[in-house]
PDB file of N, CA and C in Angstrom:
ATOM      1  N   UNK Z   1     -21.782  -8.793 -10.903  1.00  0.00           N
ATOM      2  CA  UNK Z   1     -22.107  -7.601 -10.162  1.00  0.00           C
ATOM      3  C   UNK Z   1     -23.640  -7.509 -10.086  1.00  0.00           C
ATOM      4  N   UNK Z   2     -24.139  -6.967  -9.037  1.00  0.00           N
ATOM      5  CA  UNK Z   2     -25.560  -6.821  -8.901  1.00  0.00           C
ATOM      6  C   UNK Z   2     -26.162  -5.968  -9.980  1.00  0.00           C
ATOM      7  N   UNK Z   3     -25.437  -4.900 -10.367  1.00  0.00           N
ATOM      8  CA  UNK Z   3     -25.998  -4.019 -11.380  1.00  0.00           C
ATOM      9  C   UNK Z   3     -26.117  -4.680 -12.719  1.00  0.00           C
ATOM     10  N   UNK Z   4     -25.324  -5.727 -12.981  1.00  0.00           N
ATOM     11  CA  UNK Z   4     -25.402  -6.456 -14.227  1.00  0.00           C
ATOM     12  C   UNK Z   4     -26.456  -7.571 -14.199  1.00  0.00           C
ATOM     13  N   UNK Z   5     -27.023  -7.813 -13.043  1.00  0.00           N
ATOM     14  CA  UNK Z   5     -27.997  -8.921 -12.843  1.00  0.00           C
ATOM     15  C   UNK Z   5     -27.383 -10.231 -13.251  1.00  0.00           C
ATOM     16  N   UNK Z   6     -26.121 -10.406 -12.930  1.00  0.00           N
ATOM     17  CA  UNK Z   6     -25.366 -11.610 -13.281  1.00  0.00           C
ATOM     18  C   UNK Z   6     -24.680 -12.169 -12.047  1.00  0.00           C
ATOM     19  N   UNK Z   7     -25.153 -13.263 -11.508  1.00  0.00           N
ATOM     20  CA  UNK Z   7     -24.569 -13.809 -10.286  1.00  0.00           C
ATOM     21  C   UNK Z   7     -23.168 -14.343 -10.494  1.00  0.00           C
ATOM     22  N   UNK Z   8     -22.719 -14.511 -11.747  1.00  0.00           N
ATOM     23  CA  UNK Z   8     -21.350 -14.980 -11.977  1.00  0.00           C
ATOM     24  C   UNK Z   8     -20.370 -13.823 -12.235  1.00  0.00           C
ATOM     25  N   UNK Z   9     -20.812 -12.594 -12.168  1.00  0.00           N
ATOM     26  CA  UNK Z   9     -19.941 -11.466 -12.517  1.00  0.00           C
ATOM     27  C   UNK Z   9     -19.008 -11.035 -11.403  1.00  0.00           C
ATOM     28  N   UNK Z  10     -18.326 -12.002 -10.810  1.00  0.00           N
ATOM     29  CA  UNK Z  10     -17.299 -11.693  -9.833  1.00  0.00           C
ATOM     30  C   UNK Z  10     -16.106 -11.138 -10.550  1.00  0.00           C
ATOM     31  N   UNK Z  11     -15.271 -10.399  -9.869  1.00  0.00           N
ATOM     32  CA  UNK Z  11     -14.098  -9.744 -10.474  1.00  0.00           C
ATOM     33  C   UNK Z  11     -13.193 -10.755 -11.177  1.00  0.00           C
ATOM     34  N   UNK Z  12     -13.001 -11.936 -10.575  1.00  0.00           N
ATOM     35  CA  UNK Z  12     -12.136 -12.956 -11.187  1.00  0.00           C
ATOM     36  C   UNK Z  12     -12.739 -13.446 -12.511  1.00  0.00           C
ATOM     37  N   UNK Z  13     -14.044 -13.667 -12.520  1.00  0.00           N
ATOM     38  CA  UNK Z  13     -14.708 -14.130 -13.725  1.00  0.00           C
ATOM     39  C   UNK Z  13     -14.623 -13.103 -14.838  1.00  0.00           C
ATOM     40  N   UNK Z  14     -14.858 -11.848 -14.488  1.00  0.00           N
ATOM     41  CA  UNK Z  14     -14.748 -10.759 -15.471  1.00  0.00           C
ATOM     42  C   UNK Z  14     -13.341 -10.675 -16.033  1.00  0.00           C
ATOM     43  N   UNK Z  15     -12.335 -10.828 -15.132  1.00  0.00           N
ATOM     44  CA  UNK Z  15     -10.945 -10.773 -15.616  1.00  0.00           C
ATOM     45  C   UNK Z  15     -10.613 -11.959 -16.528  1.00  0.00           C
ATOM     46  N   UNK Z  16     -11.131 -13.152 -16.166  1.00  0.00           N
ATOM     47  CA  UNK Z  16     -10.907 -14.329 -17.024  1.00  0.00           C
ATOM     48  C   UNK Z  16     -11.590 -14.162 -18.392  1.00  0.00           C
ATOM     49  N   UNK Z  17     -12.782 -13.593 -18.383  1.00  0.00           N
ATOM     50  CA  UNK Z  17     -13.478 -13.348 -19.659  1.00  0.00           C
ATOM     51  C   UNK Z  17     -12.679 -12.387 -20.554  1.00  0.00           C
ATOM     52  N   UNK Z  18     -12.198 -11.290 -19.947  1.00  0.00           N
ATOM     53  CA  UNK Z  18     -11.444 -10.301 -20.717  1.00  0.00           C
ATOM     54  C   UNK Z  18     -10.157 -10.906 -21.229  1.00  0.00           C
ATOM     55  N   UNK Z  19      -9.473 -11.643 -20.389  1.00  0.00           N
ATOM     56  CA  UNK Z  19      -8.199 -12.268 -20.797  1.00  0.00           C
ATOM     57  C   UNK Z  19      -8.426 -13.283 -21.916  1.00  0.00           C
ATOM     58  N   UNK Z  20      -9.456 -14.070 -21.801  1.00  0.00           N
ATOM     59  CA  UNK Z  20      -9.788 -15.055 -22.816  1.00  0.00           C
ATOM     60  C   UNK Z  20     -10.097 -14.384 -24.168  1.00  0.00           C
ATOM     61  N   UNK Z  21     -10.834 -13.271 -24.109  1.00  0.00           N
ATOM     62  CA  UNK Z  21     -11.146 -12.536 -25.327  1.00  0.00           C
ATOM     63  C   UNK Z  21      -9.882 -11.987 -25.954  1.00  0.00           C
ATOM     64  N   UNK Z  22      -8.997 -11.427 -25.112  1.00  0.00           N
ATOM     65  CA  UNK Z  22      -7.754 -10.863 -25.641  1.00  0.00           C
ATOM     66  C   UNK Z  22      -6.846 -11.906 -26.224  1.00  0.00           C
ATOM     67  N   UNK Z  23      -6.819 -13.128 -25.592  1.00  0.00           N
ATOM     68  CA  UNK Z  23      -5.960 -14.228 -26.043  1.00  0.00           C
ATOM     69  C   UNK Z  23      -6.580 -14.957 -27.203  1.00  0.00           C
ATOM     70  N   UNK Z  24      -7.883 -14.850 -27.355  1.00  0.00           N
ATOM     71  CA  UNK Z  24      -8.569 -15.675 -28.348  1.00  0.00           C
ATOM     72  C   UNK Z  24      -8.664 -17.124 -27.991  1.00  0.00           C
ATOM     73  N   UNK Z  25      -8.630 -17.385 -26.711  1.00  0.00           N
ATOM     74  CA  UNK Z  25      -8.648 -18.786 -26.224  1.00  0.00           C
ATOM     75  C   UNK Z  25      -9.072 -18.793 -24.759  1.00  0.00           C
ATOM     76  N   UNK Z  26      -9.908 -19.725 -24.378  1.00  0.00           N
ATOM     77  CA  UNK Z  26     -10.272 -19.800 -22.962  1.00  0.00           C
ATOM     78  C   UNK Z  26      -9.163 -20.425 -22.108  1.00  0.00           C
ATOM     79  N   UNK Z  27      -8.234 -21.077 -22.719  1.00  0.00           N
ATOM     80  CA  UNK Z  27      -7.075 -21.647 -21.984  1.00  0.00           C
ATOM     81  C   UNK Z  27      -6.055 -20.512 -21.835  1.00  0.00           C
ATOM     82  N   UNK Z  28      -5.775 -20.162 -20.624  1.00  0.00           N
ATOM     83  CA  UNK Z  28      -4.891 -19.038 -20.341  1.00  0.00           C
ATOM     84  C   UNK Z  28      -3.507 -19.536 -19.837  1.00  0.00           C
ATOM     85  N   UNK Z  29      -2.945 -20.450 -20.558  1.00  0.00           N
ATOM     86  CA  UNK Z  29      -1.628 -20.991 -20.228  1.00  0.00           C
ATOM     87  C   UNK Z  29      -0.622 -19.869 -20.101  1.00  0.00           C
ATOM     88  N   UNK Z  30       0.198 -19.923 -19.044  1.00  0.00           N
ATOM     89  CA  UNK Z  30       1.232 -18.904 -18.852  1.00  0.00           C
ATOM     90  C   UNK Z  30       0.754 -17.632 -18.216  1.00  0.00           C
ATOM     91  N   UNK Z  31      -0.542 -17.493 -17.932  1.00  0.00           N
ATOM     92  CA  UNK Z  31      -1.089 -16.294 -17.348  1.00  0.00           C
ATOM     93  C   UNK Z  31      -1.173 -16.381 -15.836  1.00  0.00           C
ATOM     94  N   UNK Z  32      -1.054 -15.287 -15.168  1.00  0.00           N
ATOM     95  CA  UNK Z  32      -1.180 -15.196 -13.693  1.00  0.00           C
ATOM     96  C   UNK Z  32      -2.336 -14.245 -13.401  1.00  0.00           C
ATOM     97  N   UNK Z  33      -3.200 -14.601 -12.471  1.00  0.00           N
ATOM     98  CA  UNK Z  33      -4.285 -13.748 -11.999  1.00  0.00           C
ATOM     99  C   UNK Z  33      -3.967 -13.246 -10.624  1.00  0.00           C
ATOM    100  N   UNK Z  34      -3.999 -11.931 -10.462  1.00  0.00           N
ATOM    101  CA  UNK Z  34      -3.745 -11.304  -9.164  1.00  0.00           C
ATOM    102  C   UNK Z  34      -5.079 -10.959  -8.550  1.00  0.00           C
ATOM    103  N   UNK Z  35      -5.320 -11.391  -7.292  1.00  0.00           N
ATOM    104  CA  UNK Z  35      -6.569 -11.155  -6.593  1.00  0.00           C
ATOM    105  C   UNK Z  35      -6.285 -10.441  -5.286  1.00  0.00           C
ATOM    106  N   UNK Z  36      -7.351  -9.752  -4.801  1.00  0.00           N
ATOM    107  CA  UNK Z  36      -7.221  -9.040  -3.544  1.00  0.00           C
ATOM    108  C   UNK Z  36      -7.743  -9.868  -2.356  1.00  0.00           C
ATOM    109  N   UNK Z  37      -8.577 -10.849  -2.649  1.00  0.00           N
ATOM    110  CA  UNK Z  37      -9.103 -11.758  -1.622  1.00  0.00           C
ATOM    111  C   UNK Z  37      -9.079 -13.188  -2.185  1.00  0.00           C
ATOM    112  N   UNK Z  38      -9.106 -14.135  -1.282  1.00  0.00           N
ATOM    113  CA  UNK Z  38      -9.164 -15.525  -1.729  1.00  0.00           C
ATOM    114  C   UNK Z  38     -10.423 -15.753  -2.538  1.00  0.00           C
ATOM    115  N   UNK Z  39     -10.299 -16.369  -3.732  1.00  0.00           N
ATOM    116  CA  UNK Z  39     -11.477 -16.566  -4.572  1.00  0.00           C
ATOM    117  C   UNK Z  39     -12.491 -17.509  -3.988  1.00  0.00           C
ATOM    118  N   UNK Z  40     -13.750 -17.334  -4.365  1.00  0.00           N
ATOM    119  CA  UNK Z  40     -14.810 -18.261  -3.998  1.00  0.00           C
ATOM    120  C   UNK Z  40     -14.620 -19.548  -4.797  1.00  0.00           C
ATOM    121  N   UNK Z  41     -15.447 -20.546  -4.480  1.00  0.00           N
ATOM    122  CA  UNK Z  41     -15.334 -21.846  -5.171  1.00  0.00           C
ATOM    123  C   UNK Z  41     -15.631 -21.716  -6.666  1.00  0.00           C
ATOM    124  N   UNK Z  42     -16.612 -20.914  -7.061  1.00  0.00           N
ATOM    125  CA  UNK Z  42     -16.877 -20.718  -8.440  1.00  0.00           C
ATOM    126  C   UNK Z  42     -15.697 -20.148  -9.211  1.00  0.00           C
ATOM    127  N   UNK Z  43     -15.094 -19.101  -8.647  1.00  0.00           N
ATOM    128  CA  UNK Z  43     -13.976 -18.441  -9.305  1.00  0.00           C
ATOM    129  C   UNK Z  43     -12.778 -19.352  -9.312  1.00  0.00           C
ATOM    130  N   UNK Z  44     -12.516 -20.066  -8.262  1.00  0.00           N
ATOM    131  CA  UNK Z  44     -11.375 -21.003  -8.218  1.00  0.00           C
ATOM    132  C   UNK Z  44     -11.564 -22.080  -9.264  1.00  0.00           C
ATOM    133  N   UNK Z  45     -12.754 -22.589  -9.442  1.00  0.00           N
ATOM    134  CA  UNK Z  45     -13.016 -23.599 -10.448  1.00  0.00           C
ATOM    135  C   UNK Z  45     -12.796 -23.029 -11.856  1.00  0.00           C
ATOM    136  N   UNK Z  46     -13.214 -21.818 -12.080  1.00  0.00           N
ATOM    137  CA  UNK Z  46     -12.998 -21.190 -13.379  1.00  0.00           C
ATOM    138  C   UNK Z  46     -11.527 -20.975 -13.677  1.00  0.00           C
ATOM    139  N   UNK Z  47     -10.775 -20.604 -12.636  1.00  0.00           N
ATOM    140  CA  UNK Z  47      -9.340 -20.413 -12.782  1.00  0.00           C
ATOM    141  C   UNK Z  47      -8.654 -21.726 -13.136  1.00  0.00           C
ATOM    142  N   UNK Z  48      -9.088 -22.838 -12.552  1.00  0.00           N
ATOM    143  CA  UNK Z  48      -8.518 -24.108 -12.862  1.00  0.00           C
ATOM    144  C   UNK Z  48      -8.886 -24.518 -14.292  1.00  0.00           C
ATOM    145  N   UNK Z  49     -10.193 -24.289 -14.675  1.00  0.00           N
ATOM    146  CA  UNK Z  49     -10.653 -24.649 -16.024  1.00  0.00           C
ATOM    147  C   UNK Z  49      -9.897 -23.860 -17.064  1.00  0.00           C
ATOM    148  N   UNK Z  50      -9.533 -22.593 -16.748  1.00  0.00           N
ATOM    149  CA  UNK Z  50      -8.815 -21.767 -17.687  1.00  0.00           C
ATOM    150  C   UNK Z  50      -7.326 -22.163 -17.800  1.00  0.00           C
ATOM    151  N   UNK Z  51      -6.893 -23.060 -16.973  1.00  0.00           N
ATOM    152  CA  UNK Z  51      -5.505 -23.568 -16.953  1.00  0.00           C
ATOM    153  C   UNK Z  51      -4.497 -22.422 -16.704  1.00  0.00           C
ATOM    154  N   UNK Z  52      -4.852 -21.527 -15.793  1.00  0.00           N
ATOM    155  CA  UNK Z  52      -3.930 -20.463 -15.422  1.00  0.00           C
ATOM    156  C   UNK Z  52      -2.618 -21.067 -14.941  1.00  0.00           C
ATOM    157  N   UNK Z  53      -1.546 -20.397 -15.193  1.00  0.00           N
ATOM    158  CA  UNK Z  53      -0.242 -20.831 -14.717  1.00  0.00           C
ATOM    159  C   UNK Z  53      -0.194 -20.649 -13.190  1.00  0.00           C
ATOM    160  N   UNK Z  54      -0.675 -19.440 -12.747  1.00  0.00           N
ATOM    161  CA  UNK Z  54      -0.560 -19.112 -11.330  1.00  0.00           C
ATOM    162  C   UNK Z  54      -1.622 -18.110 -10.919  1.00  0.00           C
ATOM    163  N   UNK Z  55      -1.846 -17.993  -9.648  1.00  0.00           N
ATOM    164  CA  UNK Z  55      -2.625 -16.903  -9.116  1.00  0.00           C
ATOM    165  C   UNK Z  55      -1.882 -16.402  -7.867  1.00  0.00           C
ATOM    166  N   UNK Z  56      -2.135 -15.124  -7.584  1.00  0.00           N
ATOM    167  CA  UNK Z  56      -1.394 -14.465  -6.512  1.00  0.00           C
ATOM    168  C   UNK Z  56      -2.359 -13.701  -5.651  1.00  0.00           C
ATOM    169  N   UNK Z  57      -2.160 -13.791  -4.359  1.00  0.00           N
ATOM    170  CA  UNK Z  57      -3.055 -13.086  -3.427  1.00  0.00           C
ATOM    171  C   UNK Z  57      -2.237 -12.528  -2.312  1.00  0.00           C
ATOM    172  N   UNK Z  58      -2.754 -11.449  -1.666  1.00  0.00           N
ATOM    173  CA  UNK Z  58      -2.024 -10.834  -0.546  1.00  0.00           C
ATOM    174  C   UNK Z  58      -2.103 -11.740   0.682  1.00  0.00           C
ATOM    175  N   UNK Z  59      -1.348 -11.365   1.722  1.00  0.00           N
ATOM    176  CA  UNK Z  59      -1.420 -12.137   2.982  1.00  0.00           C
ATOM    177  C   UNK Z  59      -2.872 -12.132   3.514  1.00  0.00           C
ATOM    178  N   UNK Z  60      -3.186 -13.078   4.421  1.00  0.00           N
ATOM    179  CA  UNK Z  60      -4.533 -13.079   5.029  1.00  0.00           C
ATOM    180  C   UNK Z  60      -4.833 -11.767   5.703  1.00  0.00           C
ATOM    181  N   UNK Z  61      -6.109 -11.382   5.738  1.00  0.00           N
ATOM    182  CA  UNK Z  61      -6.485 -10.093   6.302  1.00  0.00           C
ATOM    183  C   UNK Z  61      -7.234 -10.286   7.590  1.00  0.00           C
ATOM    184  N   UNK Z  62      -7.282  -9.216   8.385  1.00  0.00           N
ATOM    185  CA  UNK Z  62      -8.045  -9.224   9.630  1.00  0.00           C
ATOM    186  C   UNK Z  62      -9.519  -9.339   9.263  1.00  0.00           C
ATOM    187  N   UNK Z  63     -10.235 -10.282   9.839  1.00  0.00           N
ATOM    188  CA  UNK Z  63     -11.619 -10.517   9.423  1.00  0.00           C
ATOM    189  C   UNK Z  63     -12.603 -10.103  10.522  1.00  0.00           C
ATOM    190  N   UNK Z  64     -12.829  -8.821  10.690  1.00  0.00           N
ATOM    191  CA  UNK Z  64     -13.788  -8.270  11.622  1.00  0.00           C
ATOM    192  C   UNK Z  64     -13.711  -8.891  13.027  1.00  0.00           C
ATOM    193  N   UNK Z  65     -12.520  -8.904  13.570  1.00  0.00           N
ATOM    194  CA  UNK Z  65     -12.363  -9.335  14.964  1.00  0.00           C
ATOM    195  C   UNK Z  65     -12.247 -10.820  15.150  1.00  0.00           C
ATOM    196  N   UNK Z  66     -12.318 -11.619  14.089  1.00  0.00           N
ATOM    197  CA  UNK Z  66     -12.247 -13.081  14.262  1.00  0.00           C
ATOM    198  C   UNK Z  66     -10.840 -13.596  13.968  1.00  0.00           C
ATOM    199  N   UNK Z  67      -9.891 -12.702  13.928  1.00  0.00           N
ATOM    200  CA  UNK Z  67      -8.495 -13.092  13.711  1.00  0.00           C
ATOM    201  C   UNK Z  67      -8.229 -13.197  12.220  1.00  0.00           C
ATOM    202  N   UNK Z  68      -7.081 -13.709  11.898  1.00  0.00           N
ATOM    203  CA  UNK Z  68      -6.694 -13.802  10.507  1.00  0.00           C
ATOM    204  C   UNK Z  68      -7.439 -14.910   9.776  1.00  0.00           C
ATOM    205  N   UNK Z  69      -7.945 -14.630   8.614  1.00  0.00           N
ATOM    206  CA  UNK Z  69      -8.610 -15.639   7.828  1.00  0.00           C
ATOM    207  C   UNK Z  69      -7.550 -16.539   7.229  1.00  0.00           C
ATOM    208  N   UNK Z  70      -7.579 -17.815   7.434  1.00  0.00           N
ATOM    209  CA  UNK Z  70      -6.504 -18.678   6.956  1.00  0.00           C
ATOM    210  C   UNK Z  70      -6.627 -18.877   5.462  1.00  0.00           C
ATOM    211  N   UNK Z  71      -5.475 -19.032   4.826  1.00  0.00           N
ATOM    212  CA  UNK Z  71      -5.421 -19.361   3.396  1.00  0.00           C
ATOM    213  C   UNK Z  71      -5.760 -20.851   3.309  1.00  0.00           C
ATOM    214  N   UNK Z  72      -6.767 -21.215   2.457  1.00  0.00           N
ATOM    215  CA  UNK Z  72      -7.296 -22.533   2.473  1.00  0.00           C
ATOM    216  C   UNK Z  72      -6.917 -23.396   1.258  1.00  0.00           C
ATOM    217  N   UNK Z  73      -5.866 -23.000   0.500  1.00  0.00           N
ATOM    218  CA  UNK Z  73      -5.508 -23.808  -0.647  1.00  0.00           C
ATOM    219  C   UNK Z  73      -5.060 -25.185  -0.161  1.00  0.00           C
ATOM    220  N   UNK Z  74      -5.533 -26.221  -0.778  1.00  0.00           N
ATOM    221  CA  UNK Z  74      -5.248 -27.585  -0.399  1.00  0.00           C
ATOM    222  C   UNK Z  74      -4.650 -28.316  -1.604  1.00  0.00           C
ATOM    223  N   UNK Z  75      -3.880 -29.314  -1.411  1.00  0.00           N
ATOM    224  CA  UNK Z  75      -3.450 -30.143  -2.576  1.00  0.00           C
ATOM    225  C   UNK Z  75      -4.688 -30.637  -3.295  1.00  0.00           C
ATOM    226  N   UNK Z  76      -4.615 -30.675  -4.613  1.00  0.00           N
ATOM    227  CA  UNK Z  76      -5.785 -31.029  -5.429  1.00  0.00           C
ATOM    228  C   UNK Z  76      -5.585 -32.314  -6.200  1.00  0.00           C
ATOM    229  N   UNK Z  77      -6.650 -33.127  -6.344  1.00  0.00           N
ATOM    230  CA  UNK Z  77      -6.573 -34.302  -7.170  1.00  0.00           C
ATOM    231  C   UNK Z  77      -6.779 -33.982  -8.664  1.00  0.00           C
ATOM    232  N   UNK Z  78      -6.991 -32.672  -8.986  1.00  0.00           N
ATOM    233  CA  UNK Z  78      -7.229 -32.291 -10.372  1.00  0.00           C
ATOM    234  C   UNK Z  78      -5.934 -32.436 -11.210  1.00  0.00           C
ATOM    235  N   UNK Z  79      -6.116 -32.574 -12.523  1.00  0.00           N
ATOM    236  CA  UNK Z  79      -4.976 -32.747 -13.374  1.00  0.00           C
ATOM    237  C   UNK Z  79      -4.223 -31.441 -13.642  1.00  0.00           C
ATOM    238  N   UNK Z  80      -4.828 -30.310 -13.369  1.00  0.00           N
ATOM    239  CA  UNK Z  80      -4.160 -29.031 -13.552  1.00  0.00           C
ATOM    240  C   UNK Z  80      -3.813 -28.429 -12.227  1.00  0.00           C
ATOM    241  N   UNK Z  81      -2.567 -28.132 -12.006  1.00  0.00           N
ATOM    242  CA  UNK Z  81      -2.130 -27.500 -10.768  1.00  0.00           C
ATOM    243  C   UNK Z  81      -1.652 -26.087 -11.061  1.00  0.00           C
ATOM    244  N   UNK Z  82      -2.052 -25.129 -10.270  1.00  0.00           N
ATOM    245  CA  UNK Z  82      -1.592 -23.773 -10.401  1.00  0.00           C
ATOM    246  C   UNK Z  82      -0.593 -23.447  -9.347  1.00  0.00           C
ATOM    247  N   UNK Z  83       0.348 -22.620  -9.690  1.00  0.00           N
ATOM    248  CA  UNK Z  83       1.267 -22.057  -8.735  1.00  0.00           C
ATOM    249  C   UNK Z  83       0.527 -21.000  -7.916  1.00  0.00           C
ATOM    250  N   UNK Z  84       0.727 -20.984  -6.603  1.00  0.00           N
ATOM    251  CA  UNK Z  84       0.044 -19.989  -5.759  1.00  0.00           C
ATOM    252  C   UNK Z  84       1.111 -19.180  -5.091  1.00  0.00           C
ATOM    253  N   UNK Z  85       1.080 -17.865  -5.271  1.00  0.00           N
ATOM    254  CA  UNK Z  85       1.964 -16.932  -4.640  1.00  0.00           C
ATOM    255  C   UNK Z  85       1.169 -16.118  -3.656  1.00  0.00           C
ATOM    256  N   UNK Z  86       1.654 -16.008  -2.459  1.00  0.00           N
ATOM    257  CA  UNK Z  86       0.969 -15.222  -1.424  1.00  0.00           C
ATOM    258  C   UNK Z  86       1.857 -14.108  -0.944  1.00  0.00           C
ATOM    259  N   UNK Z  87       1.274 -12.926  -0.781  1.00  0.00           N
ATOM    260  CA  UNK Z  87       2.003 -11.807  -0.196  1.00  0.00           C
ATOM    261  C   UNK Z  87       2.438 -10.763  -1.199  1.00  0.00           C
ATOM    262  N   UNK Z  88       2.060 -10.955  -2.461  1.00  0.00           N
ATOM    263  CA  UNK Z  88       2.470  -9.988  -3.505  1.00  0.00           C
ATOM    264  C   UNK Z  88       1.493  -8.779  -3.513  1.00  0.00           C
ATOM    265  N   UNK Z  89       2.035  -7.575  -3.585  1.00  0.00           N
ATOM    266  CA  UNK Z  89       1.232  -6.369  -3.679  1.00  0.00           C
ATOM    267  C   UNK Z  89       0.215  -6.232  -2.510  1.00  0.00           C
ATOM    268  N   UNK Z  90       0.691  -6.607  -1.317  1.00  0.00           N
ATOM    269  CA  UNK Z  90      -0.186  -6.573  -0.143  1.00  0.00           C
ATOM    270  C   UNK Z  90      -0.737  -5.178   0.150  1.00  0.00           C
ATOM    271  N   UNK Z  91       0.105  -4.155   0.112  1.00  0.00           N
ATOM    272  CA  UNK Z  91      -0.360  -2.800   0.400  1.00  0.00           C
ATOM    273  C   UNK Z  91      -1.348  -2.310  -0.641  1.00  0.00           C
ATOM    274  N   UNK Z  92      -1.034  -2.575  -1.879  1.00  0.00           N
ATOM    275  CA  UNK Z  92      -1.901  -2.134  -2.966  1.00  0.00           C
ATOM    276  C   UNK Z  92      -3.265  -2.840  -2.914  1.00  0.00           C
ATOM    277  N   UNK Z  93      -3.241  -4.099  -2.597  1.00  0.00           N
ATOM    278  CA  UNK Z  93      -4.489  -4.871  -2.478  1.00  0.00           C
ATOM    279  C   UNK Z  93      -5.368  -4.333  -1.316  1.00  0.00           C
ATOM    280  N   UNK Z  94      -4.727  -4.088  -0.201  1.00  0.00           N
ATOM    281  CA  UNK Z  94      -5.459  -3.532   0.955  1.00  0.00           C
ATOM    282  C   UNK Z  94      -6.088  -2.196   0.608  1.00  0.00           C
ATOM    283  N   UNK Z  95      -5.319  -1.348  -0.097  1.00  0.00           N
ATOM    284  CA  UNK Z  95      -5.846  -0.039  -0.476  1.00  0.00           C
ATOM    285  C   UNK Z  95      -7.035  -0.149  -1.421  1.00  0.00           C
ATOM    286  N   UNK Z  96      -6.957  -1.092  -2.359  1.00  0.00           N
ATOM    287  CA  UNK Z  96      -8.086  -1.318  -3.279  1.00  0.00           C
ATOM    288  C   UNK Z  96      -9.347  -1.780  -2.536  1.00  0.00           C
ATOM    289  N   UNK Z  97      -9.183  -2.678  -1.596  1.00  0.00           N
ATOM    290  CA  UNK Z  97     -10.320  -3.170  -0.802  1.00  0.00           C
ATOM    291  C   UNK Z  97     -10.914  -2.064   0.046  1.00  0.00           C
ATOM    292  N   UNK Z  98     -10.043  -1.259   0.722  1.00  0.00           N
ATOM    293  CA  UNK Z  98     -10.555  -0.179   1.505  1.00  0.00           C
ATOM    294  C   UNK Z  98     -11.367   0.794   0.661  1.00  0.00           C
ATOM    295  N   UNK Z  99     -10.812   1.166  -0.517  1.00  0.00           N
ATOM    296  CA  UNK Z  99     -11.479   2.084  -1.418  1.00  0.00           C
ATOM    297  C   UNK Z  99     -12.825   1.528  -1.893  1.00  0.00           C
ATOM    298  N   UNK Z 100     -12.822   0.274  -2.273  1.00  0.00           N
ATOM    299  CA  UNK Z 100     -14.048  -0.364  -2.759  1.00  0.00           C
ATOM    300  C   UNK Z 100     -15.143  -0.365  -1.690  1.00  0.00           C
ATOM    301  N   UNK Z 101     -14.822  -0.794  -0.480  1.00  0.00           N
ATOM    302  CA  UNK Z 101     -15.871  -0.863   0.544  1.00  0.00           C
ATOM    303  C   UNK Z 101     -16.224   0.513   1.059  1.00  0.00           C
ATOM    304  N   UNK Z 102     -15.313   1.484   1.065  1.00  0.00           N
ATOM    305  CA  UNK Z 102     -15.643   2.849   1.418  1.00  0.00           C
ATOM    306  C   UNK Z 102     -16.689   3.423   0.442  1.00  0.00           C
ATOM    307  N   UNK Z 103     -16.490   3.130  -0.830  1.00  0.00           N
ATOM    308  CA  UNK Z 103     -17.424   3.606  -1.859  1.00  0.00           C
ATOM    309  C   UNK Z 103     -18.766   2.892  -1.703  1.00  0.00           C
ATOM    310  N   UNK Z 104     -18.753   1.603  -1.449  1.00  0.00           N
ATOM    311  CA  UNK Z 104     -19.993   0.841  -1.274  1.00  0.00           C
ATOM    312  C   UNK Z 104     -20.814   1.381  -0.087  1.00  0.00           C
ATOM    313  N   UNK Z 105     -20.114   1.674   1.018  1.00  0.00           N
ATOM    314  CA  UNK Z 105     -20.808   2.175   2.222  1.00  0.00           C
ATOM    315  C   UNK Z 105     -21.398   3.579   1.984  1.00  0.00           C
ATOM    316  N   UNK Z 106     -20.765   4.387   1.133  1.00  0.00           N
ATOM    317  CA  UNK Z 106     -21.264   5.749   0.948  1.00  0.00           C
ATOM    318  C   UNK Z 106     -22.398   5.796  -0.069  1.00  0.00           C
ATOM    319  N   UNK Z 107     -22.620   4.736  -0.815  1.00  0.00           N
ATOM    320  CA  UNK Z 107     -23.692   4.797  -1.816  1.00  0.00           C
ATOM    321  C   UNK Z 107     -24.931   4.032  -1.373  1.00  0.00           C
TER     322      UNK Z 107
END
């Protein structure tokens, strides 16, 4: 987050840090991370390194008039593969995003 002066403080990274602290291990075998948007390359790499079991994201969203943003998960040559679920908690995710950006615009 900008207020933390930490360029790695994305929501996914913060969630992975908290989960690792709670588990007492950076390997999060059996854990699933729920996200509201497709993760950036840094966050996706951290998710793979944490050996998450799965990650879940809502359906693609309307991207400012450019149509639906495609889901870009590709088969990976990495030795750890995560299960990817798409479409879970779509309404809740959309509401969180709307609330977050409404708050950002007002401040």
